Short mmCIF file of N, CA and C in Angstrom, two decimals:
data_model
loop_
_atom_site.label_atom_id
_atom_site.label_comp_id
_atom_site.label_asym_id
_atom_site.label_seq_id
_atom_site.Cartn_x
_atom_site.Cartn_y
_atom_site.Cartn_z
N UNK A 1 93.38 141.19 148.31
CA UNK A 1 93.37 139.98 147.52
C UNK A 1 94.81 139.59 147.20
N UNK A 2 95.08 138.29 147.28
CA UNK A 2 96.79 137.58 147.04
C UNK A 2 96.43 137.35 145.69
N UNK A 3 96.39 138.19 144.43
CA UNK A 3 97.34 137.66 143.19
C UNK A 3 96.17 137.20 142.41
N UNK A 4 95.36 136.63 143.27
CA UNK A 4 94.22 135.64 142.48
C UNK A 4 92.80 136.45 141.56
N UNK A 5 92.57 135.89 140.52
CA UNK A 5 91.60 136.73 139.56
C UNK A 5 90.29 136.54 140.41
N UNK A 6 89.70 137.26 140.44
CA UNK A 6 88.35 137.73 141.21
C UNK A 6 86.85 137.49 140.30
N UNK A 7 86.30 136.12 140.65
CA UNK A 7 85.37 135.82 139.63
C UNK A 7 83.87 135.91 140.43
N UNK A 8 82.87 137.00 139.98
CA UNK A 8 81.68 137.09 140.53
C UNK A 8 80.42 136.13 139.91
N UNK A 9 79.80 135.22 140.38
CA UNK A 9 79.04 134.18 139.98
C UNK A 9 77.71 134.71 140.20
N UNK A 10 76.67 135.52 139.30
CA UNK A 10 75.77 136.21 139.46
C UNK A 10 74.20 135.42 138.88
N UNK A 11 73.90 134.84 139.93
CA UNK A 11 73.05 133.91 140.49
C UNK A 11 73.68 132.38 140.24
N UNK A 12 73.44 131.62 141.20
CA UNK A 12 74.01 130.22 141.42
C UNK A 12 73.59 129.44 140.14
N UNK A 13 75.04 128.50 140.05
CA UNK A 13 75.31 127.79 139.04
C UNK A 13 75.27 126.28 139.21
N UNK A 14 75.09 125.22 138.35
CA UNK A 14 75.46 124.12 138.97
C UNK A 14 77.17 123.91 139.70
N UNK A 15 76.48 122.90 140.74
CA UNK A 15 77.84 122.67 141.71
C UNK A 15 78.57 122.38 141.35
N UNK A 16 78.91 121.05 139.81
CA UNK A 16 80.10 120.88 139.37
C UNK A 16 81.11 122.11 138.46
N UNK A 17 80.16 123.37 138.42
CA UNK A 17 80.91 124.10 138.01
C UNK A 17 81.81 124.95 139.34
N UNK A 18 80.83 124.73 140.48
CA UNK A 18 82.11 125.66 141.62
C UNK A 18 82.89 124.84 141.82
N UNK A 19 82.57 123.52 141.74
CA UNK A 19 83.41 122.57 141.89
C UNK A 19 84.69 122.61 141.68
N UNK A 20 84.71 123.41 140.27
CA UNK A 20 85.94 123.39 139.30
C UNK A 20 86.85 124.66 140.08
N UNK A 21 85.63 126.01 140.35
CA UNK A 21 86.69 126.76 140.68
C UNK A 21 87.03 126.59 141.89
N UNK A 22 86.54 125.81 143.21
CA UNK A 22 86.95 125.61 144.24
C UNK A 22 88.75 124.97 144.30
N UNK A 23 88.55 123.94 142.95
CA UNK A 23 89.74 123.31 142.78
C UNK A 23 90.89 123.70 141.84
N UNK A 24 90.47 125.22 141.65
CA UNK A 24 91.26 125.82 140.99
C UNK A 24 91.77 127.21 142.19
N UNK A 25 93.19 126.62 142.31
CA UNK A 25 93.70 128.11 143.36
C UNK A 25 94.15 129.48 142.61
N UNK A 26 93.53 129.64 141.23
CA UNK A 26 94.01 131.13 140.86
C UNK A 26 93.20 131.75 140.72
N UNK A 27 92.01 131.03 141.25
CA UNK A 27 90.62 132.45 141.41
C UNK A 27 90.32 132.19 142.95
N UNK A 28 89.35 133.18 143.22
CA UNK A 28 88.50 133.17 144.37
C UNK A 28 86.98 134.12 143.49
N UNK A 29 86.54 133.19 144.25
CA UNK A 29 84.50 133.62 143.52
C UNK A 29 83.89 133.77 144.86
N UNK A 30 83.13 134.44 144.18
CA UNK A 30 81.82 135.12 145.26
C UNK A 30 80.57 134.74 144.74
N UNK A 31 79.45 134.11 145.18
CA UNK A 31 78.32 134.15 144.44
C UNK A 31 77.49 135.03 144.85
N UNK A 32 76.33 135.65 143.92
CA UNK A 32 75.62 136.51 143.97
C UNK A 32 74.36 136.72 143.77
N UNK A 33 73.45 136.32 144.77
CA UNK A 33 72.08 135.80 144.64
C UNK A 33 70.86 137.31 144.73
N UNK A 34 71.41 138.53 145.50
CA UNK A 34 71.16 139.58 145.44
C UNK A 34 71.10 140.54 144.11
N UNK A 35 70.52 140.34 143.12
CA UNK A 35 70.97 141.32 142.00
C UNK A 35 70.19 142.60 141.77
N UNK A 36 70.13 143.49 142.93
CA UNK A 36 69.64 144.66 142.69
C UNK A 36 70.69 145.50 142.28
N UNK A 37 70.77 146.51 141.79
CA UNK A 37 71.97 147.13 140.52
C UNK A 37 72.72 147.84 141.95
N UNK A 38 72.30 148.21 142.78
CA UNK A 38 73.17 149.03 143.97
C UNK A 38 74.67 147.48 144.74
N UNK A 39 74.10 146.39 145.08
CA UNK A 39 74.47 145.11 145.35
C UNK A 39 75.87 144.88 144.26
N UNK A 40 75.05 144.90 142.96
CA UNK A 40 76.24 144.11 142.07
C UNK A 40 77.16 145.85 142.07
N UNK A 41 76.82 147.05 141.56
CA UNK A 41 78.00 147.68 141.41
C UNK A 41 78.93 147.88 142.98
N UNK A 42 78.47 147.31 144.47
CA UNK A 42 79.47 147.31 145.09
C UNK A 42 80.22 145.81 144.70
N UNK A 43 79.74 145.16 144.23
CA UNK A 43 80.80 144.02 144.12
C UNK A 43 81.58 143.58 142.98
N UNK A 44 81.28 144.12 141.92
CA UNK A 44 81.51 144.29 140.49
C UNK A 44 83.29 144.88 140.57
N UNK A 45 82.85 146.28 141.65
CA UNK A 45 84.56 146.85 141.49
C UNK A 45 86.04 146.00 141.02
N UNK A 46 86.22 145.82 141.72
CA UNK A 46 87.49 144.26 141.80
C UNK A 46 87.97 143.46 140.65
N UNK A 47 86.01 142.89 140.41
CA UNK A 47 86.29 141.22 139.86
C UNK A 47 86.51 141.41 138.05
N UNK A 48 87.61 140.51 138.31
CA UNK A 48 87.94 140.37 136.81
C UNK A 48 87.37 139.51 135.95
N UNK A 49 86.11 139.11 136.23
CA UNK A 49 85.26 138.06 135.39
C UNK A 49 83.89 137.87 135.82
N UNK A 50 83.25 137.65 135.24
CA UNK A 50 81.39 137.70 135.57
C UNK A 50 81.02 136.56 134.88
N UNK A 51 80.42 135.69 135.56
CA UNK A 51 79.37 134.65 135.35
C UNK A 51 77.99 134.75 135.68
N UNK A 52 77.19 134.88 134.45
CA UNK A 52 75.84 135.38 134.82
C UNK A 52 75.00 134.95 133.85
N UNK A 53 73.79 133.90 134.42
CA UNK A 53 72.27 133.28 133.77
C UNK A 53 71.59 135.04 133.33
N UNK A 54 70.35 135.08 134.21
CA UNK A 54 69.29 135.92 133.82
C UNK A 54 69.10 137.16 134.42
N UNK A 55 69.87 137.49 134.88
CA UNK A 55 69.89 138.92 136.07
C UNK A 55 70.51 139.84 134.43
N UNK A 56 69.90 141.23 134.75
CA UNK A 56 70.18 142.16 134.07
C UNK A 56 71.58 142.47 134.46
N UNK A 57 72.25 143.03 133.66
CA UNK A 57 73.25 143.47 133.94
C UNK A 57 73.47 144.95 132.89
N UNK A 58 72.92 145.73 133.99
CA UNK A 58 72.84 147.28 132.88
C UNK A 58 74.35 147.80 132.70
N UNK A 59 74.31 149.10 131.75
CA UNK A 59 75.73 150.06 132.04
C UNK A 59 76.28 150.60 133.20
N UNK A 60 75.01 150.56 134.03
CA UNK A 60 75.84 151.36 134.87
C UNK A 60 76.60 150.93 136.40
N UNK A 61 76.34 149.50 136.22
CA UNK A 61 76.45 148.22 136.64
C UNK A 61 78.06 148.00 136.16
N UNK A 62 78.11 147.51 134.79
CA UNK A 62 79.24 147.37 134.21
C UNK A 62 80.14 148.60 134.20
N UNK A 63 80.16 149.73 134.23
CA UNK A 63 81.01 150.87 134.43
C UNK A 63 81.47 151.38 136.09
N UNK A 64 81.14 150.30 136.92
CA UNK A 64 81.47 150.35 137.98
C UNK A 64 82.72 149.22 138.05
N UNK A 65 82.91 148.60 137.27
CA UNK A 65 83.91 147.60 137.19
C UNK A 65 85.40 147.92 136.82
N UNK A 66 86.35 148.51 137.48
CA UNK A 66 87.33 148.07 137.16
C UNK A 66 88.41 147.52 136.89
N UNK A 67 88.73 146.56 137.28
CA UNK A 67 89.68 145.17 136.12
C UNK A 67 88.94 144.41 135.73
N UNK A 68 87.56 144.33 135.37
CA UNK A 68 86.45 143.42 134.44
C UNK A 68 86.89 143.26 133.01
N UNK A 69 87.39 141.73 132.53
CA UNK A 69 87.79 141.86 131.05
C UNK A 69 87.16 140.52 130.84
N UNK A 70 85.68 139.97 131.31
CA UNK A 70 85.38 139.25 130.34
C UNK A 70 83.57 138.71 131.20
N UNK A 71 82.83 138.62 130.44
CA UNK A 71 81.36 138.33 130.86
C UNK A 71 81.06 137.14 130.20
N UNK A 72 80.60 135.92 130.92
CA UNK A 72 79.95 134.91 130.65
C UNK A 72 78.70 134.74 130.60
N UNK A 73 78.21 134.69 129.58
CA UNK A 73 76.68 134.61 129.90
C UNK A 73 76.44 133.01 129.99
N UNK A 74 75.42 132.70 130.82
CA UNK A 74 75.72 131.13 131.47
C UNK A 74 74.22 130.82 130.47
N UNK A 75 73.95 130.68 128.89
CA UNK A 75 72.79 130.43 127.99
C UNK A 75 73.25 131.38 126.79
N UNK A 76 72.17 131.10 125.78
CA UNK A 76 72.64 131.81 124.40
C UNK A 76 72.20 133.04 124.21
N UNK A 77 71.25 134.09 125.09
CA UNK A 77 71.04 135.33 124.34
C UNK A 77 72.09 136.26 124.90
N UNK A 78 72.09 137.26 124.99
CA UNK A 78 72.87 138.60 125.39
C UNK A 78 71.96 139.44 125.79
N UNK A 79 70.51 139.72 125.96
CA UNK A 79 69.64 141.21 126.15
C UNK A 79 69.76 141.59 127.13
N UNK A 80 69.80 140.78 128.26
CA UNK A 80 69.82 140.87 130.03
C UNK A 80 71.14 141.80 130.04
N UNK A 81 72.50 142.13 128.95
CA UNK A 81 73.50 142.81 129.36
C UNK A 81 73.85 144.23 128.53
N UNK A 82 74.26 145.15 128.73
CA UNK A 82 74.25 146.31 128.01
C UNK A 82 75.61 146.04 127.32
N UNK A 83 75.66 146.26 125.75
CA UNK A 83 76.60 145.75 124.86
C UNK A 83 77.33 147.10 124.78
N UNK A 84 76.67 148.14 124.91
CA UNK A 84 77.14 149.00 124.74
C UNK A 84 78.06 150.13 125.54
N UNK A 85 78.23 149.47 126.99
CA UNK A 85 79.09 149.46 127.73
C UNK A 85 79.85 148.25 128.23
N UNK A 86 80.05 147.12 127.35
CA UNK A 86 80.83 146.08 127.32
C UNK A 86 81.56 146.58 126.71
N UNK A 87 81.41 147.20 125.35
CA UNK A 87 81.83 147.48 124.08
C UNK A 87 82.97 148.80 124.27
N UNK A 88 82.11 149.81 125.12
CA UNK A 88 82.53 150.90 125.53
C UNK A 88 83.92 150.64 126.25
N UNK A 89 83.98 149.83 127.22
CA UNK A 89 85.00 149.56 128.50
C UNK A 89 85.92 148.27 127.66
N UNK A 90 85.48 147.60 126.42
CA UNK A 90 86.77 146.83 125.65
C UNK A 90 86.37 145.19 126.73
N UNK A 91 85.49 145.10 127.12
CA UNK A 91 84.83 143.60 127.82
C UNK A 91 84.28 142.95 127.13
N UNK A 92 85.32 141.62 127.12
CA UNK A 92 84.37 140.16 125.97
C UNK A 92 83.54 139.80 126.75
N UNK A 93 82.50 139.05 125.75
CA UNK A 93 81.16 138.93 126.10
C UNK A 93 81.42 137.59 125.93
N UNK A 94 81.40 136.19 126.02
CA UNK A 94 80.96 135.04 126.01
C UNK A 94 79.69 134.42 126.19
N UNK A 95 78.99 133.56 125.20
CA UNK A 95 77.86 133.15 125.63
C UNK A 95 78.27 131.49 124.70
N UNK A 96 77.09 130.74 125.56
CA UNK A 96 77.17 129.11 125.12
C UNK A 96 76.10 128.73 124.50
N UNK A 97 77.01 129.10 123.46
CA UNK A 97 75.80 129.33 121.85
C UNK A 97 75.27 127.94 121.60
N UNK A 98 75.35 126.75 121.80
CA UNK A 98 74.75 125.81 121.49
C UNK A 98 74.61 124.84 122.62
N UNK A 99 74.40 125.34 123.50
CA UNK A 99 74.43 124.93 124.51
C UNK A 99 72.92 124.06 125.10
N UNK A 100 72.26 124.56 124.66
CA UNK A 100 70.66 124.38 124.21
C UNK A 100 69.85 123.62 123.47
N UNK A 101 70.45 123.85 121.86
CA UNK A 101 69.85 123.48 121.09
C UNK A 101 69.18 122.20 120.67
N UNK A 102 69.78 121.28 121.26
CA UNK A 102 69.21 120.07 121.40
C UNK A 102 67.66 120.36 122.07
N UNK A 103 67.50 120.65 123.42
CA UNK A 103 66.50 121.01 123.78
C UNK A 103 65.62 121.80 123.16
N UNK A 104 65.80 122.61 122.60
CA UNK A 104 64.76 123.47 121.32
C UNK A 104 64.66 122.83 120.27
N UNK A 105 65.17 122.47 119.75
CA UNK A 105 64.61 121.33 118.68
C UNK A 105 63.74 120.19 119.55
N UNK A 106 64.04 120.00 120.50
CA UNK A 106 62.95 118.89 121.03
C UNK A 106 61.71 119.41 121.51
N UNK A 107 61.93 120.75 121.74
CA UNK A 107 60.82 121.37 122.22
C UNK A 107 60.14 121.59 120.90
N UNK A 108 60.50 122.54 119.76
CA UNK A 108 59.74 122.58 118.97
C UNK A 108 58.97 121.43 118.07
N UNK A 109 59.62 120.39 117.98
CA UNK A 109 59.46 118.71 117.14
C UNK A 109 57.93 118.63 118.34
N UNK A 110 57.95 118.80 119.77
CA UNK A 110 57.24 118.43 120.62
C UNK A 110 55.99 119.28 120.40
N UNK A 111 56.02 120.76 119.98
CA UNK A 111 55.03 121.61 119.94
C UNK A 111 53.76 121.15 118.41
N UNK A 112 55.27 121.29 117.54
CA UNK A 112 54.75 120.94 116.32
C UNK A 112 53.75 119.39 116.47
N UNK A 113 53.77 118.33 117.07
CA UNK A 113 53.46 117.43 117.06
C UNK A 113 52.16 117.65 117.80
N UNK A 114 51.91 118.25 119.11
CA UNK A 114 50.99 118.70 119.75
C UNK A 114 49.98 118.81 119.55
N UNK A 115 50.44 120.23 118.51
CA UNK A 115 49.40 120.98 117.66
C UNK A 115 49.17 120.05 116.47
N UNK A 116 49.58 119.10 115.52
CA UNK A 116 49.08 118.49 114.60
C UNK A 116 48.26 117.32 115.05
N UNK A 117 48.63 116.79 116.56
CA UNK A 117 47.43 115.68 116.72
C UNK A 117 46.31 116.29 117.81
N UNK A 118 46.04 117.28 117.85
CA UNK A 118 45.02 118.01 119.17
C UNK A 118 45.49 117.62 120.17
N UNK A 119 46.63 117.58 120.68
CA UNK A 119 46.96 117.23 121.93
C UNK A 119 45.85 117.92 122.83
N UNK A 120 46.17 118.91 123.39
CA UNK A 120 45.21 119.57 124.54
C UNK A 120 43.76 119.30 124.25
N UNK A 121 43.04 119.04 123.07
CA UNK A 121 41.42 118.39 122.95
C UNK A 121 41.50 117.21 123.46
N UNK A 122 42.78 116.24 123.41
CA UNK A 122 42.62 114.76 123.90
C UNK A 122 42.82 114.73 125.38
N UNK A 123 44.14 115.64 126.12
CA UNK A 123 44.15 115.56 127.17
C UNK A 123 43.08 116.18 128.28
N UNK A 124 42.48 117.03 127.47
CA UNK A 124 41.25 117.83 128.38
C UNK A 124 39.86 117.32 127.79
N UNK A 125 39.92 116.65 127.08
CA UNK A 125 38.69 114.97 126.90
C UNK A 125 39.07 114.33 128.11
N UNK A 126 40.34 113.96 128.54
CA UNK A 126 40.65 112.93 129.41
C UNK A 126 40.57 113.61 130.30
N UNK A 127 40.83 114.60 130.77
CA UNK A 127 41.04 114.81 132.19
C UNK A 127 39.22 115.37 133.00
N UNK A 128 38.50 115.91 131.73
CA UNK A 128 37.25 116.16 132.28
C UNK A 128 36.30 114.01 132.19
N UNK A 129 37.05 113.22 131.78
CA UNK A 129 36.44 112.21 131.99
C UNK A 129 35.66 111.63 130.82
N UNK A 130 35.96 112.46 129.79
CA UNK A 130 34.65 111.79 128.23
C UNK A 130 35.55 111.28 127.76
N UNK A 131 36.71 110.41 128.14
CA UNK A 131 37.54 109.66 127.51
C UNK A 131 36.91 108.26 126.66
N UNK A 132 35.79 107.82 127.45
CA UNK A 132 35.16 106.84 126.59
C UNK A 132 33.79 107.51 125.31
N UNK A 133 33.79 108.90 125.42
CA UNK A 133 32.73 109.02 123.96
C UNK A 133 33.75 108.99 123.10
N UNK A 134 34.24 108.50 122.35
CA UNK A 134 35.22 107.82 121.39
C UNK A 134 34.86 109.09 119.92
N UNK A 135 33.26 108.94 119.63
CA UNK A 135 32.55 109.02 118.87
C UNK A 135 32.27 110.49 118.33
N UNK A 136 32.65 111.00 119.87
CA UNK A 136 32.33 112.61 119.13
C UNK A 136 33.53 113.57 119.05
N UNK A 137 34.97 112.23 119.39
CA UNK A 137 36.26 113.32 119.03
C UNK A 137 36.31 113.33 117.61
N UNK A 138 37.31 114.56 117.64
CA UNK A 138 37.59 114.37 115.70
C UNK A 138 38.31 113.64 114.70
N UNK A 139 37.97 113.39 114.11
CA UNK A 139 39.02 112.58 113.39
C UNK A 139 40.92 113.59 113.32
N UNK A 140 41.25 112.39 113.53
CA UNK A 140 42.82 113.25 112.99
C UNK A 140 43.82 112.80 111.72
#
């Protein structure tokens, strides 16, 4: 490798993000659609940065890494990664803590609403066809 930081992309990301590192010449990335734990600790060695959605990423995974000094988690939880060999080996953890939230609040505003007007009694009235007995839905 010439000089350049070694970034492993562990399952595909949107394109405007390779985008960025394509047009950035101080990395070179690999993506990584294979995540069985034998796969990532041969490729892990090297790279000095991890970008990673939902693939586990155990200890013994991460202790195969050495110049690894920083993990992206590409969403807001952390469980998929062992903290305790992040922690162990001195590796920041990053995650995009609000990255979401708009969408969960719309989801829940959406659930809550659901459930207070019988959604699923009206749509499965309609879809079995008693959309016109008017008379024997419930009041809401």
């Amino acid at each position: 490798m010439s000089g350049k930081k070694k970034i492993l992309i562990i399952q595909p990301i949107h394109p405007a993000g390779i985008k960025l590192l394509e047009n950035n010449s101080n990395y070179d990335f690999e993506i990584i659609e294979n995540i069985d734990n034998e796969n990532l600790k041969s490729k892990i060695k090297d790279c000095n940065g991890i970008s990673i959605r939902t693939a586990n990423l155990s200890g013994e995974v991460i202790e195969a890494a050495n110049e690894l000094k920083i993990i992206s988690r590409h969403g807001v939880g952390y469980d998929n990664i062992d903290l305790e060999a992040t922690k162990s080996m001195g590796i920041t953890l990053a995650i995009t803590a609000n990255s979401n939230a708009v969408a969960v609040a719309e989801h829940v505003m959406f659930m809550l609403l659901h459930i207070s007007k019988k959604g699923s009694m009206y749509d499965n009235t309609v879809k079995s066809g008693n959309f016109n007995e008017r008379n024997k839905l419930p009041k809401t």
